[in-house]
Structures are given as structure tokens and as C-alpha cells.
Amino acid sequence: MKCRKCGAKASVNMHQHKLALCKEHYLEWVPEQTERFIKKYQMFKRGDRILVAVSGGKDSLSLWDILVRLGYQVDGLYIGLGIDEGIGYSSESHRLAEKFANENNLNLHIVDIEKEYSQPIPVLAEISHRGHGKPCAVCGLTKRHVMNRIARDLGYDVLATGHNLDDEAAVLFGNTLSWSGEYLLRQGPVLPSTDGLARKVKPLCRFYEREMTAYALLRGIEYIYEECPFAEGSTSIYYKELLNKLETDRPGSKLTFYLRFLEARQSGLFVEHNVAADGDLPTYLHPCPNCGQPTSAPGLCSFCRLMEKVKAESNAL
Ligand code: Q46
Ligand code: ZN
Ligand code: ZN
């Protein structure tokens, strides 16, 4: 296979795009495409202050790298979950996120859950009795809360995450299987800002996971290869495997599945009933009286209720 641009030996062959590129041209192509998606979906503008959530994995570190190369003002946020079972997942991902920031002279905010909320994620999950023995529900809730809080408190315009096409297609597949209307409505490359919440964007949502792996490897980014030990056996991994089988037989089907969904959504297939004016909260949400973040729960938001429970349990000891 030869590079379409220069004829040299290709390093990456993307069947679904019928495109093969050498290392040099691949490392140009990925940022160019990202810029195209940023503009197409109107994710953010030059001059906006962007906060990228970095986990130490290939997607988030590559996203940070790409946005910096494209000349955007972007800082990182690392959330220490305190998951050190097995391989020492949190310590290693923390080390790699810091290493990347230091080597590139970038600003990284670090929030350590145990320091801030008295317990690491696995213990918070135990106390809450949520999620049937897996900490993922509490972990997701906590990460969302912290990302929103830091973006708001430090005045960022946009919060960017490294979700790739494989992630988005798997979530879409799950939401479609259960026809979760509200989730389908909110899934997309951009979630506009609402009262108390920054705009959320996913600039890598049209890249296959293997394209991001190739980018990180060719750019020489050191990232954590292992998944979080609690990811094993998760539904999202199961959906990813199913979609990979489909993709092997029919290259491009994952991308088509996602893009056709975005088109259908754009054309109004999913209609929101409680439509809000730009920037306002939909009527079914109200600000949590404690932290100010939007919630549909009566009274305190789920995160603040979790924290009340943790406090009560610690006092009881
Ligand atoms: S939710 Fe679950 Fe992930 Fe949190 S506990 Fe690990 S697998 S990190 S994306
Ligand atoms: Zn080339
Ligand atoms: Zn709250």
C-alpha cells in the first residue's frame, strides 16, 4: 500500500475511507479532519477557553495534542479516581497525564477524589449501594460532577472529551436497543451549555478507535494501554465487540450507523417536548440547591445526595 499523497510506503490503511497514508501525512490528516469536525459541528471558536478531560489514555492525550497543534487555548483536567486494584490503574494514568503536560509545557488541573471527597471511588460506590457491586455508576456521576464544577469555577467556555467513534457507536447502539428517547436526543458531538453547565464537545467522535491508536503511536505519545480493571465485562465493551464484528464484514458500517443517526436527529426525528430557550434549562431540570448543577431529581442532585450519605456513614462510624 502506498500513501495517497506522496507515494511513499503507507503506515495506516483506512479501508472505510479507501485511504492509505504514510506516517507524515497521517499525522497531518488527523488534525486537519479534527478541525473540519470542529467547524462542521460548531464546537468552539478560536479564543474560547477549552478544558480537556484527560484520563491518561490514548484518546484524551491525543485530543489534547491535536488541539494544541491546531493552536487552541486548551488546558487539561485529570481526575484521580483512586482505583489502584491490580495494575495500579490510577497511579499510572496520573503519571502519564502529568508527563504529557510537563513535556509539552501545558497546564494540567488535578482533582483527587479521595482528598476532596474523603474516599476513593470504589469506597464511595460501596457506601452508596449503587451499581450492583460495580463502581461505574458512582464513578460516572462523580466524574461528570467534577468536570462541570471545574469548568464552571475556572471559567472555561468548553469541556472537551476524547470519545471516539467506537465509544459513540456503542452508546448509540445501547440507547437504540432500549429506545431511550431522552438519551438519544442528548447524544451528539455537541451538548450546548445550559445554566450552570459548560458546553460539552467530542471532537474525535468521527475517528475509529484504531485511527486514534495509530495517531498516538505514530506521534510517540506515551499512554496507559490497560483499561480500568472495572471495565471488564461491561455492556459497552460487549456492544463494541458486536459492532466490530459487523465492521469486519461490512467496513464503514459503524461510521454510517453514527452519521445517519446524526442526520436523523438534525432533521427532527427526535423532538424535545420541554424545549428551552438558548442557555436556559429545559423545564424538567432545576439547579441543585447545594451545588447549583442542573438536576431532574426533586431537591438535591444525585451527587450531593451521595455525599450526604457518605457523610452520614462516616459520622456513624
Ligand atoms: S466508569 Fe467504571 Fe470507567 Fe470508572 S470505574 Fe473504571 S470502568 S473508570 S470509563
Ligand atoms: Zn505521504
Ligand atoms: Zn448538587
XYZ file of C-alpha atoms and ligand atoms in Angstrom:
328
model
C 0.000 0.000 0.000
C 1.234 3.445 -0.911
C 0.464 6.837 0.613
C -2.142 8.633 -1.480
C -0.375 11.965 -1.018
C 3.287 11.199 -1.645
C 3.530 7.594 -2.884
C 5.801 6.502 -0.012
C 5.055 3.312 1.897
C 1.762 3.729 3.778
C 1.721 3.377 7.579
C -2.045 3.459 8.067
C -4.635 1.952 5.775
C -8.231 3.077 6.361
C -10.435 0.708 4.380
C -13.618 2.522 5.263
C -12.306 5.776 3.742
C -10.430 3.958 0.947
C -7.406 5.946 2.075
C -3.839 4.934 2.941
C -1.260 7.416 4.274
C 2.393 7.448 5.326
C 3.318 8.499 8.853
C 3.975 12.131 7.989
C 0.756 12.595 6.064
C -1.305 10.665 8.603
C -0.072 12.980 11.364
C -1.269 15.915 9.243
C -4.543 14.304 8.219
C -5.861 13.644 11.754
C -5.604 17.291 12.953
C -6.995 18.545 9.604
C -10.006 16.279 9.940
C -10.467 17.276 13.582
C -10.504 20.944 12.581
C -13.081 20.122 9.924
C -15.350 18.443 12.520
C -14.873 21.313 15.000
C -16.118 23.734 12.337
C -18.839 21.494 10.922
C -20.466 20.946 14.305
C -19.586 24.464 15.547
C -17.886 23.072 18.622
C -15.871 26.151 19.584
C -14.086 29.169 18.191
C -10.538 30.459 18.338
C -10.128 32.355 21.594
C -12.521 30.097 23.537
C -11.007 28.640 26.693
C -11.127 24.861 26.399
C -10.753 22.293 29.150
C -9.962 18.766 28.009
C -10.682 15.873 30.353
C -7.607 13.624 30.291
C -7.621 10.078 31.604
C -4.067 9.153 30.569
C -5.456 7.025 27.715
C -4.705 7.387 24.019
C -7.857 9.269 23.043
C -7.771 12.075 25.583
C -3.999 12.645 25.319
C -4.208 12.626 21.516
C -7.101 15.083 21.658
C -5.061 17.418 23.844
C -2.098 17.083 21.470
C -4.239 17.767 18.384
C -5.999 20.821 19.846
C -2.689 22.337 20.935
C -1.234 21.713 17.457
C -4.258 23.388 15.924
C -3.457 26.461 18.030
C -6.361 26.354 20.506
C -6.084 27.524 24.128
C -6.528 24.286 25.976
C -5.781 23.108 29.499
C -6.181 19.609 30.906
C -8.151 18.162 33.795
C -7.122 14.868 35.375
C -9.435 13.262 37.925
C -7.707 10.817 40.294
C -10.275 8.098 40.985
C -8.196 6.111 43.463
C -8.598 2.857 41.524
C -5.378 1.071 42.303
C -6.543 -2.530 42.206
C -4.390 -4.795 40.004
C -2.039 -2.786 37.829
C -2.282 0.467 39.789
C -4.523 1.984 37.133
C -4.976 5.415 38.725
C -1.333 5.984 39.710
C -0.105 5.022 36.261
C -2.673 7.102 34.373
C -1.894 10.057 36.676
C 1.820 9.708 35.955
C 1.267 9.639 32.188
C -1.119 12.612 32.165
C 1.402 14.669 34.151
C 4.285 13.545 31.992
C 2.475 14.644 28.833
C 1.609 18.029 30.363
C 5.184 18.630 31.568
C 6.821 17.582 28.317
C 4.575 19.891 26.339
C 4.540 22.760 28.835
C 0.795 22.555 29.319
C -1.412 23.414 32.260
C -2.997 20.389 33.975
C -5.557 20.678 36.795
C -5.642 17.681 39.094
C -8.581 16.694 41.277
C -8.000 13.820 43.649
C -11.360 12.320 44.602
C -10.122 10.792 47.846
C -8.609 14.070 49.016
C -11.654 16.101 48.069
C -14.481 13.790 48.943
C -12.850 11.759 51.755
C -12.944 8.366 49.955
C -11.727 6.882 46.642
C -14.315 5.845 44.040
C -14.554 2.141 44.983
C -15.356 3.076 48.619
C -17.829 5.800 47.609
C -19.540 3.160 45.463
C -19.691 0.696 48.341
C -21.206 3.254 50.678
C -23.814 4.263 48.112
C -25.015 0.683 47.423
C -25.474 1.696 43.792
C -24.423 -0.210 40.689
C -24.647 -3.878 41.791
C -21.081 -4.239 43.030
C -19.514 -2.209 40.191
C -18.314 1.322 40.939
C -19.065 2.591 37.405
C -22.377 4.339 38.156
C -20.860 6.306 41.041
C -17.664 6.876 39.069
C -19.565 8.326 36.090
C -21.701 10.516 38.331
C -18.650 11.823 40.215
C -16.580 12.467 37.074
C -19.444 14.414 35.469
C -19.940 16.473 38.604
C -16.227 17.309 38.939
C -15.779 18.153 35.249
C -18.761 20.508 35.352
C -17.614 22.081 38.584
C -14.053 22.761 37.434
C -15.164 24.067 34.030
C -17.639 26.440 35.689
C -15.465 27.559 38.620
C -12.411 28.223 36.473
C -14.375 29.955 33.733
C -13.844 27.581 30.780
C -16.155 28.005 27.794
C -15.996 24.418 26.637
C -15.368 20.994 28.086
C -13.878 18.556 25.537
C -13.734 14.780 25.933
C -11.870 12.184 23.878
C -14.826 9.932 22.932
C -14.124 8.242 19.602
C -16.463 6.695 17.049
C -16.325 3.260 18.682
C -17.424 4.795 22.008
C -20.206 6.808 20.423
C -21.473 3.955 18.250
C -21.581 1.627 21.287
C -23.565 4.158 23.346
C -25.880 4.776 20.413
C -26.382 1.041 19.945
C -27.315 0.644 23.624
C -29.692 3.614 23.561
C -31.296 2.348 20.363
C -31.821 -1.155 21.748
C -33.792 0.357 24.603
C -35.164 3.318 22.586
C -34.062 5.703 25.309
C -35.542 8.848 23.789
C -34.052 11.353 26.173
C -30.535 9.919 25.810
C -30.827 9.724 22.032
C -31.845 13.346 21.980
C -28.822 14.379 24.003
C -26.232 12.252 22.197
C -24.166 14.125 19.667
C -20.859 15.896 19.041
C -22.060 18.962 20.965
C -24.164 19.416 24.082
C -24.912 23.147 24.329
C -24.261 24.989 27.561
C -27.137 25.435 29.962
C -27.450 27.412 33.142
C -24.546 26.350 35.341
C -23.038 23.913 32.822
C -20.297 24.430 30.228
C -20.755 23.402 26.603
C -19.586 19.817 26.023
C -17.916 18.678 22.812
C -16.425 15.485 21.361
C -14.006 16.470 18.583
C -12.861 12.850 17.954
C -16.348 11.381 17.561
C -15.804 10.525 13.879
C -12.472 8.740 14.257
C -12.353 4.979 14.645
C -10.610 3.762 17.768
C -7.851 2.186 15.676
C -7.248 5.535 13.979
C -6.669 7.135 17.379
C -4.370 4.296 18.440
C -2.377 4.832 15.246
C -2.199 8.574 15.913
C -0.953 8.147 19.497
C 1.644 5.558 18.460
C 2.929 7.499 15.449
C 3.104 10.730 17.482
C 5.042 8.882 20.177
C 2.526 9.724 22.922
C 3.035 7.526 25.957
C -0.376 6.434 27.240
C -1.868 3.789 29.500
C -2.696 0.658 27.482
C -4.711 -1.061 30.173
C -8.362 -0.304 30.678
C -9.672 0.410 34.157
C -9.985 -3.023 35.850
C -13.726 -2.421 36.388
C -14.325 -2.065 32.643
C -14.004 -5.817 32.206
C -17.258 -7.486 31.286
C -19.071 -4.170 30.816
C -22.023 -3.829 28.472
C -20.278 -1.143 26.468
C -17.359 -3.477 25.734
C -19.834 -6.156 24.674
C -21.524 -3.718 22.265
C -18.147 -2.653 20.918
C -17.290 -6.273 20.158
C -20.603 -6.794 18.368
C -20.074 -3.664 16.287
C -16.508 -4.748 15.493
C -17.842 -8.000 14.061
C -20.229 -6.022 11.904
C -17.439 -3.682 10.827
C -15.194 -6.599 9.818
C -17.865 -7.942 7.495
C -19.012 -4.573 6.279
C -16.288 -1.909 6.561
C -17.747 1.515 7.215
C -20.955 0.338 8.877
C -20.036 1.781 12.270
C -19.470 5.214 10.773
C -22.680 5.015 8.727
C -24.661 3.971 11.800
C -23.446 7.027 13.711
C -23.599 9.578 10.890
C -27.102 8.548 9.777
C -28.229 8.940 13.365
C -26.819 12.470 13.466
C -28.645 13.275 10.215
C -31.924 11.888 11.544
C -31.514 13.845 14.744
C -30.766 17.007 12.803
C -33.883 16.563 10.703
C -36.019 16.437 13.850
C -36.684 12.715 14.209
C -36.361 13.117 17.951
C -38.350 16.032 19.244
C -37.817 17.525 22.631
C -41.024 18.390 24.429
C -39.645 20.679 27.089
C -37.784 22.930 24.705
C -35.790 25.645 26.435
C -34.573 28.966 25.122
C -30.866 29.000 24.322
C -28.823 28.763 27.516
C -31.831 28.089 29.755
C -32.539 24.819 31.464
C -35.222 22.545 29.994
C -38.253 22.783 32.258
C -37.747 19.326 33.773
C -34.387 20.418 35.227
C -33.687 22.795 38.075
C -30.433 23.863 39.778
C -29.426 21.720 42.768
C -29.855 23.885 45.884
C -26.449 22.753 47.165
C -24.028 22.741 44.182
C -26.025 24.633 41.562
C -25.670 21.971 38.838
C -28.845 21.082 36.929
C -30.785 18.060 38.108
C -34.126 16.417 37.430
C -34.246 14.874 40.920
C -36.534 16.580 43.412
C -34.330 18.508 45.873
C -30.591 17.760 45.876
C -28.838 16.355 42.781
C -27.684 12.708 42.793
C -24.092 13.686 43.512
C -24.958 15.823 46.545
C -27.265 13.070 47.836
C -24.372 10.624 47.510
C -22.152 12.978 49.503
C -24.785 13.314 52.251
C -24.880 9.549 52.533
C -21.081 9.342 52.746
C -21.065 11.989 55.473
C -23.793 10.212 57.448
C -21.963 6.873 57.224
C -18.636 8.393 58.318
C -20.312 10.095 61.300
C -21.927 6.807 62.268
C -18.519 5.067 62.494
S -16.624 4.154 34.933
Fe -16.096 2.106 35.627
Fe -14.776 3.601 33.840
Fe -14.926 4.462 36.348
S -14.858 2.535 37.424
Fe -13.410 2.326 35.751
S -14.633 1.398 34.145
S -13.111 4.407 35.077
S -14.838 4.701 31.960
Zn 2.812 10.518 2.383
Zn -25.765 19.089 43.868
